[in-house]
RNA sequence: GGAGGGGUGGCGGAGCCUGGUUGAACGCACCGGUCUUGAAAACCGGCAGGGGCCUUGCGGUCCCUCGUGGGUUCGAAUCCCACCCCCUCCGCCA
């Protein structure tokens, strides 16, 4: 959520920055509502001040045994006026909030301007697209032939876009999770968490998953105010909602493995085969809570932490800077990691690392106190480290052999116990 | 799920029955000062968050907030209703 004061004090700067995303700031409407709000607010507060003062006088009069009937009836009238004005005020504030909540985070200056993903900029690449001396198979065929991915039975038990993993498949999934978590906790300094997989609507709203526009994407429980976790960002970033953290605690860097669930309501026909787009998928998430001054460099290190996973797996990938048109609503800057996927003959997103600045923290009310000063909003960042299902697919496809077997990447062998599947 | 108790400032803990200088006693922690060679102790002072207006600034002033949301009242931390959360006992259970 945008700082309403910035909208007042630096409207042109914001209009320009947000305009780079192709979003127009309704400044005239905002200014008019903001003016009205202040006008009504002043009026209400003046009346309240009168009521408070006279109520004190009534108390004094009664104590002195004097008659206060006149003052009481006057205040009764003032009270009614206050009530009426407050209704007006609430309406104005509601409309003001609608405007502010619909405004996305202004992109950082070094984010390239562009309409869609074609304007993203490749920052660096690792390895080369895998070459095969034979006709490579897609991971869904590799997995089915090896008996480690069972799409039919996943669908039988749940519905389409659910998958059953079997034997080395199940083991590979677990190995990836363990490898990711071990790397981030032992070498990158993250603290491991295991949060609830169901989250309430306050948490969903806090990270913006339940805005006016989003909401059909989540699985909601019928009898409780709870949702299946759509991304580990939700339970983790909400950890410190409504808290003021001591400065010494920052930065806080946490990682968590968490199953994630999405209805993929708008994705009919997209990525229908294989593990790329599932209703249920595993993810290891990286989240940071940092001092504002450090968030720029924390995004760089967060991205490198995610990249390291792919490097150790020796999977070809590239890192791209998202342009303004491809940037998520709450993000001020995002790097996507894209892994080479032979079946797509292209790079496919496997991690998204974002700096939200204080945009999330403001809505979540997460602050820190530095020295004896006033609390300030912290900055939050997150990134996948990595999406497990997509990594699974990338391993199968990039490590497949002509005989249909799959070589286990070196770093996974201690977890898998074998150096080859099939 | 049943019964009872409780949610107050960074923490502890009064106030609630009997509504009225209680944004909140008192203690601790913290910050500043006096004292001291230094420190501790002692003493003095400060010490919640948000918002509006005024002010170059220092600051001043008003409003809101005692789990959340409604209600009663001239006036609510105090009374009423709903919801949320925590604790104890019982039940159930991986």
XYZ file of C-alpha atoms (C1' of nucleotides) in Angstrom:
516
model
C 0.000 0.000 0.000
C 1.205 3.391 -1.047
C 2.046 6.108 1.450
C -0.836 8.545 1.278
C 1.479 11.366 2.332
C 3.642 10.782 -0.700
C 0.571 11.098 -2.837
C -0.004 14.520 -1.288
C 3.566 15.744 -1.239
C 5.091 14.260 -4.375
C 2.141 13.649 -6.672
C 3.999 14.321 -9.905
C 6.890 12.075 -9.035
C 4.464 9.262 -8.230
C 2.354 9.845 -11.281
C 5.460 9.605 -13.423
C 6.775 6.429 -11.736
C 3.454 4.609 -11.654
C 2.779 5.805 -15.177
C 5.746 3.719 -16.323
C 3.633 0.684 -15.471
C 0.871 1.944 -17.686
C -1.241 2.803 -14.672
C -2.762 6.229 -14.365
C -2.993 7.926 -10.980
C -6.385 9.640 -10.576
C -4.801 12.660 -8.965
C -7.690 15.080 -9.437
C -10.146 12.712 -7.827
C -7.710 11.991 -5.052
C -7.008 15.649 -4.334
C -10.677 16.495 -4.227
C -11.519 13.623 -1.873
C -8.498 14.368 0.251
C -9.571 17.981 0.548
C -13.083 16.934 1.503
C -11.783 14.499 4.036
C -9.783 17.142 5.821
C -12.632 19.569 5.760
C -15.069 17.127 7.341
C -12.432 15.841 9.719
C -11.762 19.300 11.085
C -15.471 19.817 11.583
C -15.933 16.538 13.427
C -12.944 17.111 15.615
C -14.076 20.577 16.574
C -17.418 19.206 17.664
C -15.772 16.424 19.585
C -13.555 18.928 21.336
C -16.652 20.843 22.405
C -18.360 17.699 23.610
C -15.332 16.617 25.594
C -15.000 20.027 27.229
C -18.660 20.406 28.099
C -18.901 16.842 29.357
C -16.232 17.791 31.839
C -18.248 20.833 32.823
C -21.332 18.673 33.277
C -19.389 16.449 35.617
C -18.181 19.485 37.579
C -21.677 20.940 37.752
C -23.155 17.703 38.993
C -20.472 17.420 41.611
C -21.312 20.897 42.768
C -24.962 19.932 42.887
C -25.941 22.300 40.110
C -28.418 21.691 37.322
C -26.844 20.522 34.050
C -29.957 19.781 32.015
C -29.302 22.599 29.540
C -25.774 21.499 28.781
C -26.885 17.896 28.469
C -29.520 18.655 25.891
C -27.055 20.830 23.962
C -24.572 17.986 23.890
C -27.224 15.558 22.819
C -27.637 17.655 19.719
C -23.884 17.920 19.169
C -23.656 14.158 19.474
C -26.168 13.705 16.711
C -24.269 16.111 14.506
C -21.085 14.184 15.122
C -22.763 10.943 14.203
C -24.023 12.377 10.917
C -20.625 13.844 10.010
C -18.899 10.591 10.796
C -21.037 8.794 8.264
C -19.969 11.310 5.641
C -16.360 10.983 6.724
C -16.423 7.204 6.545
C -17.772 7.344 3.030
C -15.041 9.721 1.895
C -12.333 7.682 3.556
C -13.655 4.538 1.926
C -13.445 6.077 -1.515
C -10.009 7.460 -0.745
C -8.845 4.041 0.318
C -10.203 2.501 -2.859
C -8.001 4.834 -4.854
C -4.885 4.307 -2.785
C -5.244 0.535 -2.558
C -5.547 0.213 -6.301
C -2.247 1.957 -6.915
C 0.711 -0.363 -7.435
C 4.158 0.119 -6.007
C 6.147 2.669 -8.033
C 8.993 0.821 -9.747
C 12.550 1.670 -8.769
C 14.352 3.955 -11.235
C 16.572 1.179 -12.613
C 13.597 -0.979 -13.634
C 13.293 -0.918 -17.439
C 10.107 0.530 -18.862
C 8.079 -1.835 -20.996
C 4.660 -3.122 -21.800
C 5.159 -6.856 -21.285
C 7.741 -9.577 -20.803
C 9.319 -8.880 -24.181
C 10.859 -5.801 -22.583
C 12.491 -7.758 -19.776
C 16.250 -7.570 -19.751
C 18.483 -10.596 -19.408
C 20.984 -9.745 -16.723
C 23.162 -12.859 -16.882
C 23.062 -16.462 -17.998
C 24.537 -19.610 -16.540
C 25.422 -22.565 -18.744
C 24.106 -23.240 -22.189
C 20.813 -24.798 -23.273
C 21.274 -28.540 -22.918
C 22.130 -30.319 -26.175
C 21.084 -33.878 -26.839
C 22.417 -36.454 -29.277
C 18.953 -37.975 -29.322
C 15.370 -36.731 -29.322
C 14.775 -35.571 -25.748
C 11.471 -36.301 -24.046
C 9.297 -33.993 -21.991
C 9.410 -34.578 -18.235
C 5.849 -35.909 -18.139
C 6.848 -38.692 -20.531
C 10.110 -39.375 -18.749
C 8.286 -39.525 -15.424
C 5.477 -41.716 -16.719
C 7.893 -44.124 -18.419
C 9.937 -44.423 -15.248
C 6.801 -44.885 -13.158
C 7.695 -41.982 -10.875
C 5.020 -39.506 -12.003
C 1.445 -40.818 -11.967
C -0.828 -38.185 -13.395
C -3.901 -40.414 -13.703
C -3.952 -41.453 -10.095
C -3.314 -37.919 -8.904
C -6.365 -36.897 -10.852
C -8.368 -39.845 -9.524
C -7.625 -38.929 -5.915
C -8.173 -35.187 -6.375
C -8.709 -33.724 -9.813
C -6.680 -32.669 -12.824
C -3.523 -30.701 -12.085
C -2.851 -32.915 -9.080
C -0.053 -35.424 -9.322
C 1.076 -38.528 -7.510
C 4.812 -39.050 -7.207
C 6.068 -42.574 -6.652
C 9.274 -44.225 -5.464
C 12.299 -42.271 -6.758
C 9.894 -39.547 -7.828
C 8.647 -38.979 -4.301
C 12.201 -39.292 -3.108
C 13.453 -36.748 -5.626
C 10.833 -34.246 -4.518
C 11.891 -34.669 -0.896
C 15.570 -34.555 -1.820
C 15.150 -31.264 -3.595
C 13.377 -29.759 -0.595
C 16.085 -30.951 1.758
C 18.857 -29.773 -0.510
C 17.314 -26.315 -0.815
C 16.735 -25.921 2.902
C 20.162 -27.221 3.859
C 21.850 -24.833 1.464
C 19.943 -21.771 2.648
C 20.202 -22.519 6.338
C 23.788 -23.771 6.456
C 25.448 -21.550 3.909
C 23.227 -18.534 3.314
C 22.294 -17.738 6.899
C 18.537 -18.188 6.765
C 16.490 -19.494 9.682
C 14.206 -22.356 8.806
C 10.504 -22.072 9.593
C 7.545 -24.346 9.229
C 4.452 -22.138 9.299
C 0.751 -23.015 9.145
C -0.479 -24.122 5.732
C -3.897 -22.583 6.325
C -3.975 -18.821 6.628
C -6.753 -16.459 7.670
C -8.196 -13.609 5.646
C -6.251 -10.972 7.589
C -3.031 -12.583 6.447
C -4.298 -12.888 2.882
C -5.203 -9.231 2.847
C -1.931 -8.266 4.472
C 0.155 -9.495 1.567
C -2.415 -8.414 -0.999
C -3.739 -11.801 -2.082
C -7.282 -10.835 -1.229
C -7.615 -7.551 -3.015
C -10.594 -6.741 -5.165
C -8.900 -8.249 -8.183
C -7.416 -11.377 -6.741
C -9.286 -13.910 -4.698
C -10.578 -16.451 -7.162
C -7.097 -17.910 -7.215
C -7.292 -19.209 -3.657
C -8.864 -22.254 -2.143
C -11.151 -21.137 0.645
C -12.482 -23.351 3.415
C -16.232 -23.451 3.622
C -16.761 -23.413 7.378
C -13.839 -21.312 8.525
C -12.213 -18.014 7.712
C -9.207 -19.871 6.332
C -7.527 -20.361 2.986
C -5.052 -22.900 1.705
C -1.703 -21.210 1.503
C -1.215 -19.854 -2.051
C 2.455 -19.017 -1.552
C 4.765 -19.166 1.432
C 5.060 -15.410 1.228
C 1.689 -15.185 2.985
C 2.273 -17.092 6.231
C 5.870 -15.914 6.478
C 5.548 -12.221 5.742
C 2.567 -12.051 8.086
C 4.692 -13.360 10.944
C 5.458 -9.870 12.121
C 2.215 -8.172 11.185
C 1.383 -5.333 13.616
C 4.756 -5.561 15.311
C 7.515 -3.080 15.989
C 10.840 -4.882 15.866
C 13.995 -3.779 17.689
C 16.541 -2.595 15.175
C 19.124 -5.102 16.459
C 16.939 -7.939 15.191
C 17.248 -6.777 11.605
C 17.834 -8.124 9.113
C 15.626 -11.163 9.628
C 16.203 -13.804 6.966
C 13.963 -16.836 6.955
C 13.328 -19.789 4.692
C 10.525 -22.310 4.694
C 9.329 -25.319 2.807
C 5.607 -25.089 2.281
C 3.039 -26.799 0.078
C 1.171 -24.164 -1.926
C -2.242 -24.283 -3.535
C -3.740 -22.333 -6.395
C -6.951 -22.802 -8.279
C -5.403 -21.592 -11.542
C -8.816 -20.297 -12.439
C -7.565 -18.200 -15.334
C -5.067 -20.708 -16.657
C -7.310 -23.101 -18.569
C -5.312 -24.620 -21.392
C -1.954 -23.269 -20.198
C 0.823 -25.660 -19.242
C -1.720 -28.441 -19.026
C 0.838 -31.222 -19.108
C 3.374 -32.104 -16.505
C 4.435 -30.434 -13.294
C 4.729 -26.843 -14.440
C 1.315 -25.619 -13.362
C -0.289 -27.662 -10.600
C -3.011 -26.902 -8.075
C -0.714 -28.177 -5.357
C 3.009 -27.550 -5.508
C 5.931 -27.423 -3.166
C 8.055 -24.393 -2.720
C 10.967 -23.319 -0.611
C 10.639 -19.626 0.038
C 13.140 -16.991 1.090
C 11.873 -13.928 2.958
C 13.763 -10.992 4.392
C 12.759 -8.217 6.763
C 15.370 -5.491 6.516
C 16.249 -1.881 7.286
C 15.227 0.400 4.424
C 18.783 1.442 3.672
C 19.810 -2.129 2.941
C 16.988 -3.464 0.809
C 18.655 -2.749 -2.526
C 21.671 -4.862 -1.728
C 19.510 -7.462 0.033
C 17.638 -8.045 -3.218
C 20.931 -8.727 -4.977
C 22.048 -11.242 -2.372
C 18.599 -12.843 -2.244
C 18.737 -13.387 -5.976
C 22.235 -14.846 -5.739
C 21.049 -17.192 -2.987
C 18.341 -18.509 -5.292
C 20.722 -18.699 -8.231
C 23.135 -20.765 -6.188
C 20.594 -23.589 -6.060
C 20.509 -23.833 -9.842
C 24.264 -23.503 -10.116
C 24.834 -26.405 -7.769
C 22.283 -28.452 -9.645
C 24.157 -27.464 -12.797
C 20.964 -26.499 -14.558
C 21.221 -23.852 -17.307
C 19.362 -20.700 -16.404
C 19.220 -16.986 -16.922
C 18.355 -14.108 -14.648
C 16.132 -11.376 -16.040
C 15.106 -8.002 -14.721
C 11.365 -7.628 -15.089
C 10.226 -4.520 -16.904
C 7.572 -2.243 -15.461
C 4.767 -3.961 -17.362
C 5.666 -7.414 -16.039
C 6.212 -6.333 -12.462
C 3.881 -7.616 -9.755
C 1.522 -5.166 -8.102
C 3.414 -4.869 -4.815
C 6.941 -5.139 -6.157
C 9.267 -2.225 -6.817
C 11.803 -4.423 -8.561
C 11.894 -8.102 -9.471
C 14.440 -10.523 -10.853
C 13.105 -13.713 -12.356
C 15.232 -16.833 -12.555
C 14.387 -18.872 -15.615
C 15.589 -22.440 -15.991
C 16.180 -24.108 -19.335
C 13.392 -26.548 -20.112
C 14.006 -28.668 -23.247
C 10.321 -29.555 -23.667
C 9.492 -25.867 -23.911
C 12.626 -25.226 -25.928
C 12.840 -22.134 -23.816
C 13.596 -20.760 -20.394
C 10.805 -21.059 -17.843
C 10.344 -19.086 -14.631
C 11.465 -21.014 -11.583
C 11.981 -18.218 -9.077
C 10.875 -14.657 -8.652
C 12.841 -12.392 -6.312
C 11.241 -9.103 -5.349
C 11.938 -6.023 -3.309
C 8.689 -4.551 -1.981
C 10.348 -1.675 -0.165
C 7.839 -0.515 2.474
C 4.800 -1.285 0.324
C 3.900 -4.524 2.089
C 5.162 -3.374 5.463
C 2.853 -0.388 5.414
C -0.218 -2.493 4.871
C 1.021 -5.147 7.302
C 2.093 -2.505 9.800
C 5.553 -3.957 10.367
C 7.912 -1.384 11.750
C 11.203 -1.116 13.554
C 12.526 1.335 16.066
C 15.979 2.705 15.571
C 17.670 4.120 18.611
C 15.123 5.992 20.668
C 13.449 7.399 17.576
C 10.047 6.966 16.040
C 9.091 3.632 14.518
C 9.675 3.363 10.775
C 8.364 0.843 8.294
C 10.763 -1.926 7.414
C 11.375 -3.221 3.920
C 10.347 -6.731 2.897
C 11.712 -8.979 0.181
C 10.978 -12.456 -0.962
C 11.938 -14.979 -3.540
C 11.442 -18.623 -4.333
C 14.422 -20.705 -3.554
C 13.085 -22.575 -5.556
C 9.805 -23.848 -6.904
C 10.235 -27.574 -6.289
C 7.939 -28.997 -8.984
C 9.526 -26.949 -11.719
C 12.986 -27.908 -10.515
C 11.874 -31.536 -10.569
C 10.820 -31.118 -14.194
C 14.058 -29.347 -15.098
C 16.179 -32.092 -13.539
C 14.321 -34.818 -15.410
C 14.526 -33.071 -18.738
C 18.085 -31.773 -18.573
C 19.538 -34.935 -17.029
C 17.719 -37.497 -19.164
C 19.630 -40.185 -21.013
C 18.896 -41.848 -24.312
C 17.805 -45.085 -22.604
C 15.074 -43.228 -20.703
C 16.954 -43.123 -17.410
C 17.784 -39.934 -15.559
C 21.166 -39.170 -14.076
C 20.891 -37.779 -10.547
C 22.681 -34.422 -10.237
C 25.822 -34.709 -8.146
C 24.565 -32.589 -5.254
C 21.386 -34.635 -4.891
C 23.062 -38.027 -4.658
C 23.613 -37.931 -0.922
C 19.889 -37.258 -0.523
C 18.730 -39.744 -3.170
C 21.040 -42.603 -2.289
C 21.338 -43.450 -5.980
C 23.122 -41.752 -8.874
C 20.582 -42.696 -11.482
C 16.840 -43.210 -11.814
C 15.766 -46.080 -14.067
C -16.981 -29.769 22.159
C -18.570 -28.564 27.789
C -17.539 -25.402 32.345
C -14.950 -21.389 34.444
C -11.318 -17.308 34.348
C -8.991 -13.514 31.551
C -7.321 -9.921 27.395
C -5.046 -2.468 30.016
C 1.223 1.312 27.771
C 8.143 -2.244 26.197
C 7.068 -5.700 30.525
C 4.487 -6.580 35.237
C 0.182 -4.795 37.326
C -4.046 -1.331 39.455
C -8.606 0.730 37.703
C -14.084 -2.166 35.876
C -18.658 -3.857 41.053
C -20.319 2.129 42.504
C -19.537 5.555 34.169
C -17.187 11.882 34.890
C -9.270 16.004 35.100
C -7.527 7.878 34.311
C -4.234 7.980 27.949
C -4.477 5.496 32.333
C -1.913 4.661 39.767
C 2.332 1.832 41.210
C 6.710 -1.151 40.061
C 10.412 -2.764 36.433
C 12.980 -1.767 32.016
C 14.759 2.269 29.043
C 16.666 7.537 28.126
C 18.655 12.301 30.153
C 20.611 14.790 34.457
C 22.710 15.495 39.677
C 26.248 13.014 42.698
C 31.082 10.060 41.777
C 38.131 9.486 39.907
C 34.844 5.890 37.154
C 30.773 2.723 37.989
C 26.859 1.144 41.124
C 23.387 2.948 44.555
C 20.518 7.197 45.667
C 17.888 11.402 43.964
C 15.480 14.578 39.954
C 13.214 14.536 35.193
C 11.513 12.106 30.727
C 9.310 7.834 28.639
C 2.798 4.675 23.720
C 0.996 4.867 18.755
C -1.813 7.079 14.759
C -4.182 11.357 12.547
C -5.724 16.812 11.667
C -4.503 22.011 12.146
C -0.732 25.936 13.200
C 4.835 26.511 12.776
C 11.033 27.741 8.520
C 12.388 24.950 12.801
C 12.003 23.866 18.093
C 7.353 23.071 19.245
C 2.069 24.018 20.162
C -2.953 22.398 19.858
C -7.077 19.213 18.947
C -9.084 14.236 17.736
C -8.748 8.797 17.982
C -6.842 4.257 20.293
C -7.366 0.192 27.253
C -8.461 -7.531 22.140
C -12.001 -6.266 17.589
C -16.689 -4.366 15.947
C -21.424 -2.446 17.266
C -24.832 -0.317 21.096
C -26.532 2.609 25.583
C -25.202 7.622 27.553
C -24.270 14.594 27.702
C -19.926 11.438 28.878
C -17.417 4.420 28.470
C -11.068 1.137 30.010
C -15.533 1.027 33.185
C -22.532 -0.818 31.405
C -24.936 -4.052 27.175
C -24.427 -7.281 22.575
C -21.547 -10.020 18.967
C -16.968 -11.861 17.482
C -11.611 -13.080 18.109
C -7.702 -14.711 21.182
C -5.317 -16.683 25.759
C -5.344 -19.658 30.411
C -7.374 -23.714 33.789
C -10.370 -28.158 34.346
C -13.296 -31.982 31.772
C -14.195 -34.609 27.123
C -12.011 -36.229 22.502
C -7.706 -37.253 19.837
C -2.629 -37.847 15.878
